[in-house]
Tab-separated table of C-alpha atoms and ligand atoms in Angstrom:
chain	number	residue	atom	x	y	z
J	22	MET	CA	4.150	3.563	-28.705
J	23	SER	CA	3.710	6.632	-26.486
J	24	GLU	CA	3.396	6.037	-22.754
J	25	PRO	CA	-0.132	7.543	-22.333
J	26	PHE	CA	-1.327	5.398	-25.237
J	27	ALA	CA	0.250	2.272	-23.703
J	28	VAL	CA	-1.371	3.005	-20.327
J	29	ALA	CA	-4.770	3.603	-21.988
J	30	LEU	CA	-4.370	0.366	-23.958
J	31	ARG	CA	-3.549	-1.557	-20.771
J	32	PHE	CA	-6.581	-0.120	-18.953
J	33	SER	CA	-9.014	-0.776	-21.807
J	34	THR	CA	-7.670	-4.341	-22.267
J	35	ALA	CA	-8.183	-5.023	-18.542
J	36	VAL	CA	-11.768	-3.706	-18.715
J	37	ALA	CA	-12.495	-5.822	-21.801
J	38	VAL	CA	-11.047	-8.973	-20.179
J	39	PHE	CA	-12.970	-8.255	-16.936
J	40	LEU	CA	-16.244	-7.995	-18.868
J	41	ALA	CA	-15.491	-11.118	-20.935
J	42	LEU	CA	-14.705	-13.175	-17.800
J	43	ALA	CA	-17.786	-11.769	-16.028
J	44	ALA	CA	-19.917	-12.879	-18.989
J	45	TRP	CA	-18.274	-16.356	-18.926
J	46	GLU	CA	-18.987	-16.606	-15.175
J	47	ALA	CA	-22.626	-15.637	-15.688
J	48	ARG	CA	-23.069	-18.207	-18.449
J	49	ARG	CA	-21.173	-21.184	-16.968
J	50	PRO	CA	-20.117	-20.527	-13.384
J	51	ARG	CA	-17.770	-22.995	-11.653
J	52	ARG	CA	-19.818	-22.523	-8.473
J	53	ARG	CA	-23.271	-21.123	-7.845
J	54	ASP	CA	-23.031	-20.835	-4.050
J	55	GLY	CA	-21.759	-17.881	-2.035
J	56	PRO	CA	-23.068	-14.313	-1.719
J	57	PRO	CA	-24.335	-12.763	-4.960
J	58	ARG	CA	-22.361	-10.214	-6.920
J	59	ARG	CA	-24.424	-7.266	-5.697
J	60	ARG	CA	-23.232	-7.941	-2.118
J	61	ARG	CA	-19.518	-8.181	-2.993
J	62	TRP	CA	-18.824	-6.213	-6.142
J	63	PRO	CA	-19.389	-2.660	-4.810
J	64	ALA	CA	-16.662	-3.123	-2.152
J	65	ASN	CA	-14.309	-5.110	-4.404
J	66	LEU	CA	-14.575	-2.610	-7.269
J	67	GLY	CA	-14.424	0.262	-4.753
J	68	LEU	CA	-11.096	-1.064	-3.461
J	69	ALA	CA	-9.817	-1.282	-7.046
J	70	ALA	CA	-10.815	2.372	-7.629
J	71	VAL	CA	-8.994	3.460	-4.433
J	72	ASP	CA	-5.913	1.473	-5.510
J	73	ILE	CA	-5.875	2.971	-9.024
J	74	GLY	CA	-6.409	6.489	-7.617
J	75	LEU	CA	-3.547	6.099	-5.109
J	76	LEU	CA	-1.134	4.854	-7.773
J	77	ARG	CA	-2.101	7.846	-9.946
J	78	LEU	CA	-1.278	10.146	-7.014
J	79	LEU	CA	2.109	8.466	-6.463
J	80	PRO	CA	3.411	7.818	-9.990
J	81	TRP	CA	7.048	7.857	-8.812
J	82	LEU	CA	6.370	4.669	-6.821
J	83	ALA	CA	5.291	2.695	-9.890
J	84	PRO	CA	7.648	0.106	-11.444
J	85	LEU	CA	7.334	1.988	-14.748
J	86	ALA	CA	8.968	5.085	-13.194
J	87	ALA	CA	11.789	2.898	-11.835
J	88	ALA	CA	12.286	1.359	-15.298
J	89	GLU	CA	12.475	4.803	-16.926
J	90	TRP	CA	15.017	5.963	-14.322
J	91	ALA	CA	17.090	2.789	-14.776
J	92	ALA	CA	17.038	3.184	-18.572
J	93	ALA	CA	18.056	6.850	-18.359
J	94	HIS	CA	20.993	6.048	-16.049
J	95	GLY	CA	22.085	2.713	-17.556
J	96	TRP	CA	21.380	1.102	-14.182
J	97	GLY	CA	20.841	-2.593	-13.443
J	98	VAL	CA	22.330	-6.071	-13.710
J	99	LEU	CA	21.021	-6.817	-17.223
J	100	PRO	CA	22.628	-3.750	-18.911
J	101	TRP	CA	25.825	-4.287	-16.897
J	102	LEU	CA	26.031	-7.866	-18.218
J	103	GLY	CA	25.283	-6.657	-21.743
J	104	VAL	CA	22.016	-8.637	-21.919
J	105	GLY	CA	19.470	-6.895	-24.139
J	106	GLY	CA	16.681	-7.524	-26.641
J	107	PRO	CA	14.351	-10.543	-26.318
J	108	ALA	CA	16.657	-12.327	-23.827
J	109	ALA	CA	16.493	-9.384	-21.414
J	110	ALA	CA	12.711	-9.171	-21.874
J	111	LEU	CA	12.222	-12.887	-21.139
J	112	LEU	CA	14.561	-12.834	-18.133
J	113	THR	CA	12.768	-9.762	-16.765
J	114	LEU	CA	9.305	-11.332	-17.094
J	115	VAL	CA	10.397	-14.579	-15.418
J	116	ALA	CA	12.382	-12.824	-12.657
J	117	LEU	CA	9.556	-10.400	-11.789
J	118	ASP	CA	7.050	-13.258	-11.663
J	119	GLY	CA	9.386	-15.158	-9.309
J	120	ALA	CA	9.788	-12.031	-7.179
J	121	LEU	CA	6.005	-11.819	-6.830
J	122	TRP	CA	5.792	-15.477	-5.777
J	123	LEU	CA	8.299	-14.622	-3.037
J	124	GLN	CA	6.297	-11.537	-2.067
J	125	HIS	CA	3.145	-13.645	-1.856
J	126	ARG	CA	4.895	-16.099	0.492
J	127	ALA	CA	5.998	-13.196	2.687
J	128	LEU	CA	2.433	-11.823	2.744
J	129	HIS	CA	1.302	-15.126	4.257
J	130	ALA	CA	4.295	-15.726	6.523
J	131	TRP	CA	4.742	-12.373	8.250
J	132	ALA	CA	1.853	-11.290	10.516
J	133	PRO	CA	1.893	-7.523	9.727
J	134	LEU	CA	1.769	-8.277	5.992
J	135	TRP	CA	-0.918	-10.943	6.482
J	136	ARG	CA	-3.137	-8.292	8.121
J	137	LEU	CA	-3.139	-6.478	4.787
J	138	HIS	CA	-3.367	-9.570	2.592
J	139	GLN	CA	-6.254	-11.067	4.610
J	140	VAL	CA	-8.510	-8.419	3.034
J	141	HIS	CA	-8.028	-10.274	-0.252
J	142	HIS	CA	-8.542	-13.710	1.340
J	143	ALA	CA	-11.608	-12.742	3.366
J	144	ASP	CA	-13.714	-12.547	0.185
J	145	PRO	CA	-16.352	-15.226	0.905
J	146	ALA	CA	-16.632	-16.180	-2.763
J	147	LEU	CA	-14.252	-16.088	-5.687
J	148	ASP	CA	-14.888	-14.436	-9.000
J	149	VAL	CA	-13.250	-12.003	-11.390
J	150	SER	CA	-13.807	-9.100	-8.935
J	151	SER	CA	-11.681	-10.924	-6.293
J	152	GLY	CA	-8.723	-10.368	-8.612
J	153	LEU	CA	-9.057	-6.639	-7.914
J	154	ARG	CA	-9.661	-6.880	-4.166
J	155	PHE	CA	-6.405	-5.809	-2.529
J	156	HIS	CA	-5.884	-3.405	0.365
J	157	PRO	CA	-4.294	-0.105	-0.839
J	158	LEU	CA	-1.337	-0.532	1.543
J	159	GLU	CA	-0.599	-3.944	0.029
J	160	ILE	CA	-0.752	-2.359	-3.431
J	161	LEU	CA	1.656	0.442	-2.411
J	162	LEU	CA	4.092	-1.962	-0.743
J	163	SER	CA	3.949	-4.216	-3.768
J	164	ALA	CA	4.629	-1.264	-6.124
J	165	ALA	CA	7.704	-0.281	-4.082
J	166	TYR	CA	8.884	-3.909	-3.941
J	167	LYS	CA	8.489	-4.400	-7.703
J	168	SER	CA	10.248	-1.069	-8.337
J	169	GLY	CA	13.201	-2.317	-6.269
J	170	TRP	CA	13.471	-5.439	-8.433
J	171	VAL	CA	13.150	-3.344	-11.610
J	172	LEU	CA	16.103	-1.212	-10.455
J	173	VAL	CA	18.188	-4.276	-9.584
J	174	LEU	CA	17.457	-5.896	-12.944
J	175	GLY	CA	17.593	-2.717	-15.037
J	176	ALA	CA	14.311	-3.795	-16.635
J	177	GLY	CA	13.179	-1.809	-19.685
J	178	PRO	CA	10.003	0.347	-19.528
J	179	ALA	CA	8.228	-1.551	-22.329
J	180	VAL	CA	8.812	-4.928	-20.631
J	181	VAL	CA	7.694	-3.560	-17.280
J	182	LEU	CA	4.493	-2.246	-18.841
J	183	LEU	CA	3.940	-5.670	-20.420
J	184	PHE	CA	4.567	-7.419	-17.080
J	185	GLU	CA	2.147	-5.142	-15.222
J	186	ALA	CA	-0.513	-5.762	-17.885
J	187	LEU	CA	0.050	-9.553	-17.723
J	188	LEU	CA	-0.132	-9.440	-13.942
J	189	ASN	CA	-3.506	-7.661	-14.001
J	190	LEU	CA	-4.945	-10.033	-16.586
J	191	ALA	CA	-3.577	-13.111	-14.791
J	192	SER	CA	-5.134	-11.921	-11.528
J	193	LEU	CA	-8.548	-11.513	-13.187
J	194	PHE	CA	-8.289	-14.935	-14.870
J	195	THR	CA	-7.011	-16.995	-11.917
J	196	HIS	CA	-9.747	-15.667	-9.581
J	197	ALA	CA	-12.554	-16.101	-12.107
J	198	ASN	CA	-15.471	-18.375	-11.243
J	199	VAL	CA	-14.930	-20.444	-14.382
J	200	VAL	CA	-13.744	-23.929	-15.220
J	201	LEU	CA	-11.561	-25.077	-18.083
J	202	PRO	CA	-11.975	-28.508	-19.676
J	203	PRO	CA	-9.932	-30.927	-17.461
J	204	ARG	CA	-7.355	-31.763	-20.100
J	205	CYS	CA	-6.868	-28.093	-20.968
J	206	ASP	CA	-6.470	-27.241	-17.232
J	207	ARG	CA	-3.881	-30.013	-16.807
J	208	ARG	CA	-1.849	-28.900	-19.826
J	209	LEU	CA	-2.036	-25.205	-18.991
J	210	ARG	CA	-0.929	-25.862	-15.398
J	211	ARG	CA	2.392	-27.242	-16.546
J	212	LEU	CA	3.343	-23.633	-17.244
J	213	LEU	CA	0.638	-21.277	-15.963
J	214	VAL	CA	-1.650	-20.856	-12.947
J	215	THR	CA	-5.283	-21.798	-13.684
J	216	PRO	CA	-8.483	-20.809	-11.826
J	217	ASP	CA	-8.875	-24.322	-10.308
J	218	MET	CA	-5.262	-24.239	-9.092
J	219	HIS	CA	-5.602	-20.810	-7.497
J	220	ARG	CA	-9.000	-21.594	-5.921
J	221	ILE	CA	-7.195	-24.076	-3.654
J	222	HIS	CA	-5.123	-21.127	-2.346
J	223	HIS	CA	-8.376	-19.430	-1.250
J	224	SER	CA	-9.533	-22.422	0.807
J	225	GLN	CA	-10.225	-21.830	4.504
J	226	ARG	CA	-7.915	-24.747	5.362
J	227	PRO	CA	-4.527	-23.266	6.387
J	228	ASP	CA	-2.515	-26.020	4.668
J	229	GLU	CA	-4.352	-25.324	1.419
J	230	THR	CA	-4.086	-21.527	1.801
J	231	ASP	CA	-0.337	-21.963	2.196
J	232	SER	CA	0.006	-23.539	-1.248
J	233	ASN	CA	-0.188	-22.395	-4.889
J	234	PHE	CA	1.235	-18.913	-4.333
J	235	GLY	CA	1.971	-18.317	-8.020
J	236	PHE	CA	0.395	-15.446	-9.936
J	237	PHE	CA	1.248	-16.263	-13.529
J	238	LEU	CA	3.810	-19.073	-13.878
J	239	SER	CA	3.127	-22.320	-11.968
J	240	VAL	CA	6.828	-23.229	-12.005
J	241	TRP	CA	7.698	-21.504	-8.690
J	242	ASP	CA	5.290	-23.599	-6.625
J	243	ARG	CA	6.547	-26.798	-8.262
J	244	LEU	CA	10.164	-25.753	-7.742
J	245	PHE	CA	9.798	-24.817	-4.064
J	246	GLY	CA	7.398	-27.558	-2.985
J	247	THR	CA	4.258	-25.462	-2.471
J	248	TYR	CA	2.326	-26.866	-5.420
J	249	ARG	CA	-0.949	-28.632	-4.582
J	250	ALA	CA	-2.774	-30.275	-7.458
J	251	ARG	CA	-6.018	-31.008	-5.588
J	252	ALA	CA	-7.843	-29.770	-2.512
J	253	ARG	CA	-9.169	-32.237	0.070
J	254	ARG	CA	-12.678	-31.417	-1.049
J	255	LEU	CA	-14.083	-31.254	-4.561
J	256	GLN	CA	-13.586	-27.875	-6.274
J	257	SER	CA	-17.316	-27.236	-5.954
J	258	ARG	CA	-17.146	-27.737	-2.161
J	259	ILE	CA	-13.951	-25.951	-1.098
J	260	ALA	CA	-14.867	-23.556	1.739
J	261	ILE	CA	-13.712	-20.188	0.360
J	262	GLY	CA	-12.642	-17.206	2.474
J	263	LEU	CA	-11.519	-16.812	6.072
J	264	ALA	CA	-13.511	-18.401	8.881
J	265	ARG	CA	-12.640	-15.487	11.180
J	266	TRP	CA	-14.444	-12.943	8.964
J	267	PRO	CA	-17.925	-14.421	8.486
J	268	ASP	CA	-19.774	-11.186	9.304
J	269	GLN	CA	-21.274	-9.844	6.093
J	270	ARG	CA	-21.274	-6.213	7.277
J	271	GLN	CA	-17.605	-6.381	8.221
J	272	ASN	CA	-16.676	-8.127	5.026
J	273	SER	CA	-18.578	-6.378	2.270
J	274	ALA	CA	-18.411	-2.624	2.881
J	275	LEU	CA	-15.595	-0.586	1.404
J	276	LEU	CA	-14.783	1.274	4.630
J	277	ALA	CA	-14.830	-1.979	6.603
J	278	LEU	CA	-12.355	-3.540	4.172
J	279	LEU	CA	-10.080	-0.489	4.393
J	280	ALA	CA	-10.124	-0.787	8.208
J	281	MET	CA	-9.931	-4.611	8.310
J	282	PRO	CA	-6.144	-4.836	8.972
J	283	TRP	CA	-6.641	-2.984	12.268
J	284	ARG	CA	-9.935	-4.510	13.418
J	285	ALA	CA	-10.898	-7.638	15.284
J	286	PRO	CA	-13.488	-9.920	13.676
J	287	GLY	CA	-16.726	-11.491	14.852
J	288	ARG	CA	-18.002	-10.778	18.331
J	289	ASP	CA	-15.114	-8.365	18.949
J	290	ARG	CA	-16.583	-6.141	16.256
J	291	GLY	CA	-15.590	-2.507	16.536
J	292	ARG	CA	-12.584	-3.161	18.744
J	293	LEU	CA	-9.196	-2.279	17.379
J	294	LEU	CA	-6.679	-5.109	17.517
Z	5	LIG	ZN1	-2.640	-15.224	-0.761
């Protein structure tokens, strides 16, 4: 498969999954409260467009470029150990997912990174568009971080493309305003992150925000003691977002979201931190 074709396939799959989840949300939403789509989607989708545009401008930063360089130079732990084929692919997928869990913990734990990541958490409602709402600096840092891991591992380009595609789709799914049948949710959670599990991470309660950091596999949270099966409130009543960013104008305009890491909320509006 040629690279442009693979990239086009990844993009069109993401669009198709976005539309399918959006239709599911419209038909059977998990929650009906919160600001309507028309107030949140322009900024959330605008951020996604900025992120995609920036990554197109800086292709050398992308994990795919790192994988191609590693493959061309025989670089990385997996080739050095002689691990190839399906075993290398599986190890790469699991290791990169674990690396992202660690990155997510750092985004919450370290104040300068939290300033960027709060843009994602300040969304006052959760739906499929929240899965695209990330500050461009967080996206660039994450691309560099993932590229570093790809170089260390010596991950192959095809597996990296697959991981990036899975990551996008998992982000859309886990933020979606949908509910799975309880038994299905329970079974799926043994291995994967579900929307109900990730919604707890978007609670305004700090102890709930600092749980369920996983993107795709649920195993990391179980392994490191950050798994939370239930929120204190019912799923339909979890207060979503960040209490410090209640102002609609500050929290729903594209330029305001781009500036959010350097601005003070609420009555301090307009003042730089
Ligand atoms: Zn988070």
